[in-house]
Amino acid sequence: MDRRDFLKAGSVAAVMTTGALGAKAATKAKTTDAEIGRYAPTSLTPEYYFDKDKQLVENPEQRFAFSKCFGCFNVCGARVSIDNKTDKVLRAVGNPYTLTNNAGQPFTMEMPPKEAMIQLSAVSGLSQSNRATLCGRGNAVPDAFEDKHRVTQCLKRVGKRGENRWQSISYEQLLKEVIEGGDLFGEGKVEGLRAIHDNPALANPKYPDFGPVKNQLLVSTSSEQGARADFLHRFVKECWGTPNIGNKDSYCGHQQVAGCALGCFDAVDEMALPQVDYEETKFAIFIGTNPGLSGNGLNVGSRRLAKARSDRPDFKYVVVDPILRSLTSEVDNSQGEWLPIISGGDTALMFAMMQYIINHDRYRRAYLEAPSQACADAIGEINYTNATYLVVKESGHPLYNQFLTAEACGLGDAEVKMVIDKASGQLVTGESDKPAELFYKGKLAIGNGVELQVETAFSLLKQRVNGYSMRLLSERCGISMAKIEELAKEFTSHGRSVAIETCTGCNASDGGQFTFAMIMLGTLVGAHNAKGGMMHMGGVGYAAMYDIYDGPLYNLMDFEHTSLTGFNAERSGDYEQSHEYQQKVAKGIDPYPAEQPWNNTFVQDNSGELLVAHANKNPFQFKAWITWATNPIYGCSGLQDQVEDSIKDPKQLGLIIALDPYINETNVLADYIVPDSLQYEQWANSRMWGSEFVGDVACVPVVASRNVKTAQGNDVNMEQFLIDISKAIGLPGMGEKAFKDLEGRDLPIHEPADFYVPLFANIAHTGSVLPSPTEEDIAFTSVDRVLPLFKARLKPEELGPTAYMLTRGGRYERVDERYEGEFFNPMMRMDTQFQVYNESLARVKDSYSGQFNDGQPVYDVDRFWDGSAVRQLWKVNEYPFNLSTFKLHLRSPYSVALPRITALGETNYIHLHEDDAAKFDIKDGDRAQVLSPKGKHIEGIVQADKTVARNTIVVGMGYGHWCFGASDLEIDGQVIPGIPSRGTGICPNPFNIVDPSRKGASLYRDRTFGSTARHGVPVAIRKV
């Protein structure tokens, strides 16, 4: 049956709306070609239609399956239609069981898949109330599968690294060469993976604390792929045993996640990233992001925003960003307003707002006065803070800048903190169920004749935010004092029903401090976990809530792990435990500053910093590098010219292996490329960023891989390569006896299914065990095609619940009641003590100065690692602008491979305010160069108007590729021409600044967490 015959059979009824027209169409026997051309001139054949009795009739030429979307890092659930003849995905749309795809409440897992499809159709009468969509990027993802630049065979470089010339080789030859090494390229001997792993010697005797030679394997990865990333981490840490694994998070925006956590936990190594409760929020601030355009559920966020704007006249929001993006109007600001801010001025705005709120008593006093959960319960709050805790300010005391403890007062242990009872003025423990003093500063008798200078955390915060004039803070952020006051008043005029949200757009050198202060704003009004406030459980999956690798059926980590010793080369850990520090102390030398920066807050695993360590030969150079699904040379700000020469030289880095379906700007430097599978060909299980309920998308390969196969007939991909490497070298955790079931029976991992099938079974049996699906469920969702793989690996009683999960495309915890009184349902809450003073941070020393960090947010000018001010080196008269970058709506570094996305815009622009442009005789449409103090520039087309903050230059991301199909690719002497549309525009990352206060190669860093910073940096402009 061809497409038109199928349409004529009645599918038009499925796309008609309800009502008289729909009823008439449903009863028509035939649909003419002219009508088809009118209603759907280029439409694809539907996967099913409804007959005159409104019964669903499947298209025999197609099949239907659930999968995941990896068009971006949100990872939404997807449902796909597949052509049975060609095995191609024809269309991708949303999964109706997942929150990230739906405008309304997602369907319950109890609803059969066929019934779910009926509910999505016009015959259900529900029309557009729940359409289960993907965004434009997700719709375009199928384009990638037939891309002529996709790698589907094993490749070995010909010529020098980076020339993009390759020869195809068998998988078995590739394995032999990378494992055993040899003179592989006529350039001298290359050390193979076996020799690197089996060498027990120290990598560098000068730095013995960085471990043995096996630590000279570097692995770079994407941490956003859920179970696939977990599988790679298993290989790196438990099987091979190296701490040197790098990801993209720490050069993307990780300092903001870690900074938010400073306000949520008494720790320096946690993560948090709140999002707006669109359904009830009265006023929301989006800073460094735009609702529905980046992060936190790109697909569902814009729909929830639209619904809030259309249905709720009491909803207002402000977007604080250097550039006006879509979904916010410059003209109509009745509900949504754009507030331009100078790039890098975000912390100044937070401080200015806190100053106004505290000085004008517009904070939630009763909430802040509660020192314990018991007190919070008594006053109707759901959480509490440490605002009333007493901080010791007696210089020289062991507890200086720490909380006064019950132990120090002879009233309990060191874990219990002290407060002053509000009613009596007496010193009591923080376990009191009565309100405590919010403001106290002075000497306090703690017993035995001892007096200490103490101050409450909130009193310290008031002093901190008043340490700068409102005028100074206003000038720094470029927002008038009157507007700041207006913003602060609005934020404190709606009780708890306010929120503030960010996403990777505030990455100056104080990005961590900014988000610490941002969380503090929510704390001042008690917005955390509140109805209409800030929701902290978005994007939480089963791996975060349960130990899905340790039962309830299979213990996938139960094997003898390879020992992992040594700091990672990025220097994550306590500097004072290092060999360098101890040697300096032994010699009587001041141990500060360290030779290189240390990350003694959050372990960043920054691929960029690990490559910088390699370029500096400190603590050593890597012998081998495996890169999977990542592109730091393109994506890491400032990195390329710092490290590229040391990567290109085989004498400095002997072996580079890329696992990827595409040749990008990083893996073009590889020696070998192992083709990885694309998303619909993969086994996958992942959290969904933006989902407010705990849930995972789970999928099996729904189409056959286009990649070559092994001699055993398995598809070549990342997992198979790591399995076969491990088996050949003799690493534990792969091959025979790779893990155990709960009865202690040893089980193998010889192919990806051996790992993912028991993992899926664990998830299906976690908590309440899922039921079994019907035969119709299994056939309708095409799970029958993979069921034999599950039957071969699971016990009969385990099969049903696991298959049930696959017939719904994952597992999703149901929350029927969103709220419990004035707060979120407990399943949607992050119950914690919110931090006005982070004691753990105050215990951490800076590796340059040796001084302890402050326990509260700090406002400061941008500084290098050595503490010198950036603007002292690069003056405003030389570099009058601050740089900002932003994520475009659909274009991303990876969507360049999707023609329907690249067709939307052939270039990005250099954005600046028209008045600033006029100073340099530049107007809209001119070509100009943006100049970096690094001595580099980028050149592009200027867009000059009023939609950019003054004194700021803004460039969108995702353009300016020189690989990824933009350049010619040669395989076996045949040239595949580059696609010009992939190379248009500019990429701002390579030209961005680094840190001249560091020795050798460097990156510009966040001063609290060590993540790469890229915003607020000085730049200049000149007309071309």
PDB file of C-alpha atoms in Angstrom, residues 839-990:
ATOM      1  CA  GLU A 839      30.352  25.904  56.968  1.00  0.00           C
ATOM      2  CA  SER A 840      31.889  23.282  54.683  1.00  0.00           C
ATOM      3  CA  LEU A 841      32.950  25.947  52.196  1.00  0.00           C
ATOM      4  CA  ALA A 842      34.508  27.955  55.022  1.00  0.00           C
ATOM      5  CA  ARG A 843      36.741  24.953  55.798  1.00  0.00           C
ATOM      6  CA  VAL A 844      38.246  24.864  52.298  1.00  0.00           C
ATOM      7  CA  LYS A 845      41.453  26.724  51.496  1.00  0.00           C
ATOM      8  CA  ASP A 846      42.315  28.499  48.276  1.00  0.00           C
ATOM      9  CA  SER A 847      45.290  26.741  46.658  1.00  0.00           C
ATOM     10  CA  TYR A 848      46.973  30.020  45.730  1.00  0.00           C
ATOM     11  CA  SER A 849      46.633  32.162  48.838  1.00  0.00           C
ATOM     12  CA  GLY A 850      46.238  29.469  51.458  1.00  0.00           C
ATOM     13  CA  GLN A 851      43.307  31.435  52.902  1.00  0.00           C
ATOM     14  CA  PHE A 852      40.017  29.799  53.805  1.00  0.00           C
ATOM     15  CA  ASN A 853      37.019  30.468  51.616  1.00  0.00           C
ATOM     16  CA  ASP A 854      34.140  32.501  52.934  1.00  0.00           C
ATOM     17  CA  GLY A 855      31.010  30.690  54.084  1.00  0.00           C
ATOM     18  CA  GLN A 856      28.706  33.195  52.416  1.00  0.00           C
ATOM     19  CA  PRO A 857      28.378  34.529  48.864  1.00  0.00           C
ATOM     20  CA  VAL A 858      31.111  36.941  47.863  1.00  0.00           C
ATOM     21  CA  TYR A 859      30.804  39.845  45.464  1.00  0.00           C
ATOM     22  CA  ASP A 860      34.063  40.853  43.811  1.00  0.00           C
ATOM     23  CA  VAL A 861      35.485  41.958  40.497  1.00  0.00           C
ATOM     24  CA  ASP A 862      36.597  39.217  38.122  1.00  0.00           C
ATOM     25  CA  ARG A 863      39.972  37.839  39.131  1.00  0.00           C
ATOM     26  CA  PHE A 864      42.569  35.387  37.921  1.00  0.00           C
ATOM     27  CA  TRP A 865      43.786  32.440  39.990  1.00  0.00           C
ATOM     28  CA  ASP A 866      46.467  34.565  41.670  1.00  0.00           C
ATOM     29  CA  GLY A 867      43.864  37.066  42.857  1.00  0.00           C
ATOM     30  CA  SER A 868      44.815  39.861  40.489  1.00  0.00           C
ATOM     31  CA  ALA A 869      41.928  41.728  38.884  1.00  0.00           C
ATOM     32  CA  VAL A 870      41.246  40.956  35.237  1.00  0.00           C
ATOM     33  CA  ARG A 871      40.564  44.607  34.479  1.00  0.00           C
ATOM     34  CA  GLN A 872      43.878  45.656  36.011  1.00  0.00           C
ATOM     35  CA  LEU A 873      45.597  43.784  33.215  1.00  0.00           C
ATOM     36  CA  TRP A 874      43.170  44.455  30.385  1.00  0.00           C
ATOM     37  CA  LYS A 875      41.941  48.016  30.760  1.00  0.00           C
ATOM     38  CA  VAL A 876      38.495  49.243  29.801  1.00  0.00           C
ATOM     39  CA  ASN A 877      39.953  51.775  27.356  1.00  0.00           C
ATOM     40  CA  GLU A 878      41.618  48.924  25.424  1.00  0.00           C
ATOM     41  CA  TYR A 879      38.810  46.365  25.787  1.00  0.00           C
ATOM     42  CA  PRO A 880      35.592  48.308  26.420  1.00  0.00           C
ATOM     43  CA  PHE A 881      33.157  45.391  26.123  1.00  0.00           C
ATOM     44  CA  ASN A 882      32.303  42.303  28.159  1.00  0.00           C
ATOM     45  CA  LEU A 883      31.675  39.105  26.192  1.00  0.00           C
ATOM     46  CA  SER A 884      28.654  36.873  26.588  1.00  0.00           C
ATOM     47  CA  THR A 885      27.550  33.758  24.718  1.00  0.00           C
ATOM     48  CA  PHE A 886      24.152  32.078  24.616  1.00  0.00           C
ATOM     49  CA  LYS A 887      22.396  28.955  23.422  1.00  0.00           C
ATOM     50  CA  LEU A 888      20.206  29.362  20.376  1.00  0.00           C
ATOM     51  CA  HIS A 889      16.778  27.782  20.413  1.00  0.00           C
ATOM     52  CA  LEU A 890      17.384  24.847  18.075  1.00  0.00           C
ATOM     53  CA  ARG A 891      20.950  25.208  16.829  1.00  0.00           C
ATOM     54  CA  SER A 892      23.562  23.454  18.962  1.00  0.00           C
ATOM     55  CA  PRO A 893      27.094  22.136  18.427  1.00  0.00           C
ATOM     56  CA  TYR A 894      25.609  18.742  17.554  1.00  0.00           C
ATOM     57  CA  SER A 895      22.515  19.729  15.593  1.00  0.00           C
ATOM     58  CA  VAL A 896      24.817  20.924  12.815  1.00  0.00           C
ATOM     59  CA  ALA A 897      24.364  17.409  11.411  1.00  0.00           C
ATOM     60  CA  LEU A 898      20.626  17.972  10.965  1.00  0.00           C
ATOM     61  CA  PRO A 899      19.726  19.682   7.646  1.00  0.00           C
ATOM     62  CA  ARG A 900      16.328  20.815   8.882  1.00  0.00           C
ATOM     63  CA  ILE A 901      18.078  22.710  11.687  1.00  0.00           C
ATOM     64  CA  THR A 902      20.915  24.235   9.671  1.00  0.00           C
ATOM     65  CA  ALA A 903      18.326  25.434   7.164  1.00  0.00           C
ATOM     66  CA  LEU A 904      16.855  27.725   9.823  1.00  0.00           C
ATOM     67  CA  GLY A 905      19.800  30.119   9.779  1.00  0.00           C
ATOM     68  CA  GLU A 906      23.044  30.103   7.860  1.00  0.00           C
ATOM     69  CA  THR A 907      25.008  32.144  10.364  1.00  0.00           C
ATOM     70  CA  ASN A 908      25.131  33.575  13.852  1.00  0.00           C
ATOM     71  CA  TYR A 909      25.956  37.215  14.537  1.00  0.00           C
ATOM     72  CA  ILE A 910      28.025  39.595  16.577  1.00  0.00           C
ATOM     73  CA  HIS A 911      25.332  41.286  18.653  1.00  0.00           C
ATOM     74  CA  LEU A 912      25.831  44.678  20.295  1.00  0.00           C
ATOM     75  CA  HIS A 913      23.781  47.716  21.144  1.00  0.00           C
ATOM     76  CA  GLU A 914      23.390  50.128  18.241  1.00  0.00           C
ATOM     77  CA  ASP A 915      24.670  53.063  20.295  1.00  0.00           C
ATOM     78  CA  ASP A 916      27.835  51.158  21.172  1.00  0.00           C
ATOM     79  CA  ALA A 917      28.277  50.148  17.535  1.00  0.00           C
ATOM     80  CA  ALA A 918      27.966  53.784  16.410  1.00  0.00           C
ATOM     81  CA  LYS A 919      30.971  54.727  18.546  1.00  0.00           C
ATOM     82  CA  PHE A 920      33.087  52.535  16.281  1.00  0.00           C
ATOM     83  CA  ASP A 921      31.368  53.586  13.043  1.00  0.00           C
ATOM     84  CA  ILE A 922      29.689  50.186  12.858  1.00  0.00           C
ATOM     85  CA  LYS A 923      26.113  49.630  11.806  1.00  0.00           C
ATOM     86  CA  ASP A 924      23.784  46.687  11.424  1.00  0.00           C
ATOM     87  CA  GLY A 925      24.943  44.309   8.657  1.00  0.00           C
ATOM     88  CA  ASP A 926      28.610  45.392   8.690  1.00  0.00           C
ATOM     89  CA  ARG A 927      31.407  42.899   9.107  1.00  0.00           C
ATOM     90  CA  ALA A 928      33.528  43.295  12.203  1.00  0.00           C
ATOM     91  CA  GLN A 929      36.142  41.539  14.277  1.00  0.00           C
ATOM     92  CA  VAL A 930      35.860  40.905  17.999  1.00  0.00           C
ATOM     93  CA  LEU A 931      39.317  41.103  19.548  1.00  0.00           C
ATOM     94  CA  SER A 932      40.472  39.035  22.512  1.00  0.00           C
ATOM     95  CA  PRO A 933      43.349  39.990  24.846  1.00  0.00           C
ATOM     96  CA  LYS A 934      44.653  36.557  23.931  1.00  0.00           C
ATOM     97  CA  GLY A 935      45.730  38.044  20.595  1.00  0.00           C
ATOM     98  CA  LYS A 936      43.049  36.302  18.586  1.00  0.00           C
ATOM     99  CA  HIS A 937      39.850  37.479  16.957  1.00  0.00           C
ATOM    100  CA  ILE A 938      36.601  36.235  15.494  1.00  0.00           C
ATOM    101  CA  GLU A 939      35.004  37.829  12.459  1.00  0.00           C
ATOM    102  CA  GLY A 940      31.356  37.948  11.511  1.00  0.00           C
ATOM    103  CA  ILE A 941      28.291  39.965  10.623  1.00  0.00           C
ATOM    104  CA  VAL A 942      27.116  42.585  13.093  1.00  0.00           C
ATOM    105  CA  GLN A 943      23.555  42.750  14.339  1.00  0.00           C
ATOM    106  CA  ALA A 944      23.281  46.160  15.987  1.00  0.00           C
ATOM    107  CA  ASP A 945      20.006  47.172  17.594  1.00  0.00           C
ATOM    108  CA  LYS A 946      18.490  47.840  20.988  1.00  0.00           C
ATOM    109  CA  THR A 947      18.140  44.174  22.029  1.00  0.00           C
ATOM    110  CA  VAL A 948      21.584  43.910  23.653  1.00  0.00           C
ATOM    111  CA  ALA A 949      22.841  45.298  26.964  1.00  0.00           C
ATOM    112  CA  ARG A 950      25.175  48.274  26.762  1.00  0.00           C
ATOM    113  CA  ASN A 951      28.926  47.609  26.901  1.00  0.00           C
ATOM    114  CA  THR A 952      28.355  43.973  26.010  1.00  0.00           C
ATOM    115  CA  ILE A 953      29.045  41.862  22.925  1.00  0.00           C
ATOM    116  CA  VAL A 954      27.035  38.670  22.555  1.00  0.00           C
ATOM    117  CA  VAL A 955      27.614  35.694  20.236  1.00  0.00           C
ATOM    118  CA  GLY A 956      25.341  32.659  19.878  1.00  0.00           C
ATOM    119  CA  MET A 957      26.773  29.147  20.070  1.00  0.00           C
ATOM    120  CA  GLY A 958      26.574  26.192  17.686  1.00  0.00           C
ATOM    121  CA  TYR A 959      28.150  27.701  14.564  1.00  0.00           C
ATOM    122  CA  GLY A 960      31.634  27.965  13.126  1.00  0.00           C
ATOM    123  CA  HIS A 961      32.462  24.279  12.758  1.00  0.00           C
ATOM    124  CA  TRP A 962      35.602  23.308  10.858  1.00  0.00           C
ATOM    125  CA  CYS A 963      34.812  19.589  11.135  1.00  0.00           C
ATOM    126  CA  PHE A 964      31.567  17.677  11.783  1.00  0.00           C
ATOM    127  CA  GLY A 965      31.006  17.440   8.046  1.00  0.00           C
ATOM    128  CA  ALA A 966      32.034  21.033   7.318  1.00  0.00           C
ATOM    129  CA  SER A 967      35.308  19.955   5.700  1.00  0.00           C
ATOM    130  CA  ASP A 968      36.237  17.279   3.174  1.00  0.00           C
ATOM    131  CA  LEU A 969      36.565  13.760   4.503  1.00  0.00           C
ATOM    132  CA  GLU A 970      38.776  11.201   2.768  1.00  0.00           C
ATOM    133  CA  ILE A 971      38.271   7.462   3.314  1.00  0.00           C
ATOM    134  CA  ASP A 972      40.208   4.905   1.291  1.00  0.00           C
ATOM    135  CA  GLY A 973      41.190   7.588  -1.205  1.00  0.00           C
ATOM    136  CA  GLN A 974      37.596   8.656  -1.826  1.00  0.00           C
ATOM    137  CA  VAL A 975      36.741  12.244  -0.896  1.00  0.00           C
ATOM    138  CA  ILE A 976      33.386  13.054   0.649  1.00  0.00           C
ATOM    139  CA  PRO A 977      32.976  16.796   0.078  1.00  0.00           C
ATOM    140  CA  GLY A 978      32.350  19.036   3.046  1.00  0.00           C
ATOM    141  CA  ILE A 979      28.923  20.625   3.471  1.00  0.00           C
ATOM    142  CA  PRO A 980      29.369  24.418   3.421  1.00  0.00           C
ATOM    143  CA  SER A 981      26.296  25.123   5.564  1.00  0.00           C
ATOM    144  CA  ARG A 982      27.944  23.338   8.486  1.00  0.00           C
ATOM    145  CA  GLY A 983      30.941  25.647   8.505  1.00  0.00           C
ATOM    146  CA  THR A 984      29.193  29.003   8.427  1.00  0.00           C
ATOM    147  CA  GLY A 985      29.170  31.480  11.273  1.00  0.00           C
ATOM    148  CA  ILE A 986      31.610  31.853  14.137  1.00  0.00           C
ATOM    149  CA  CYS A 987      32.632  29.802  17.164  1.00  0.00           C
ATOM    150  CA  PRO A 988      33.700  32.080  20.030  1.00  0.00           C
ATOM    151  CA  ASN A 989      35.299  29.411  22.214  1.00  0.00           C
ATOM    152  CA  PRO A 990      38.784  29.112  20.661  1.00  0.00           C
TER     153      PRO A 990
END
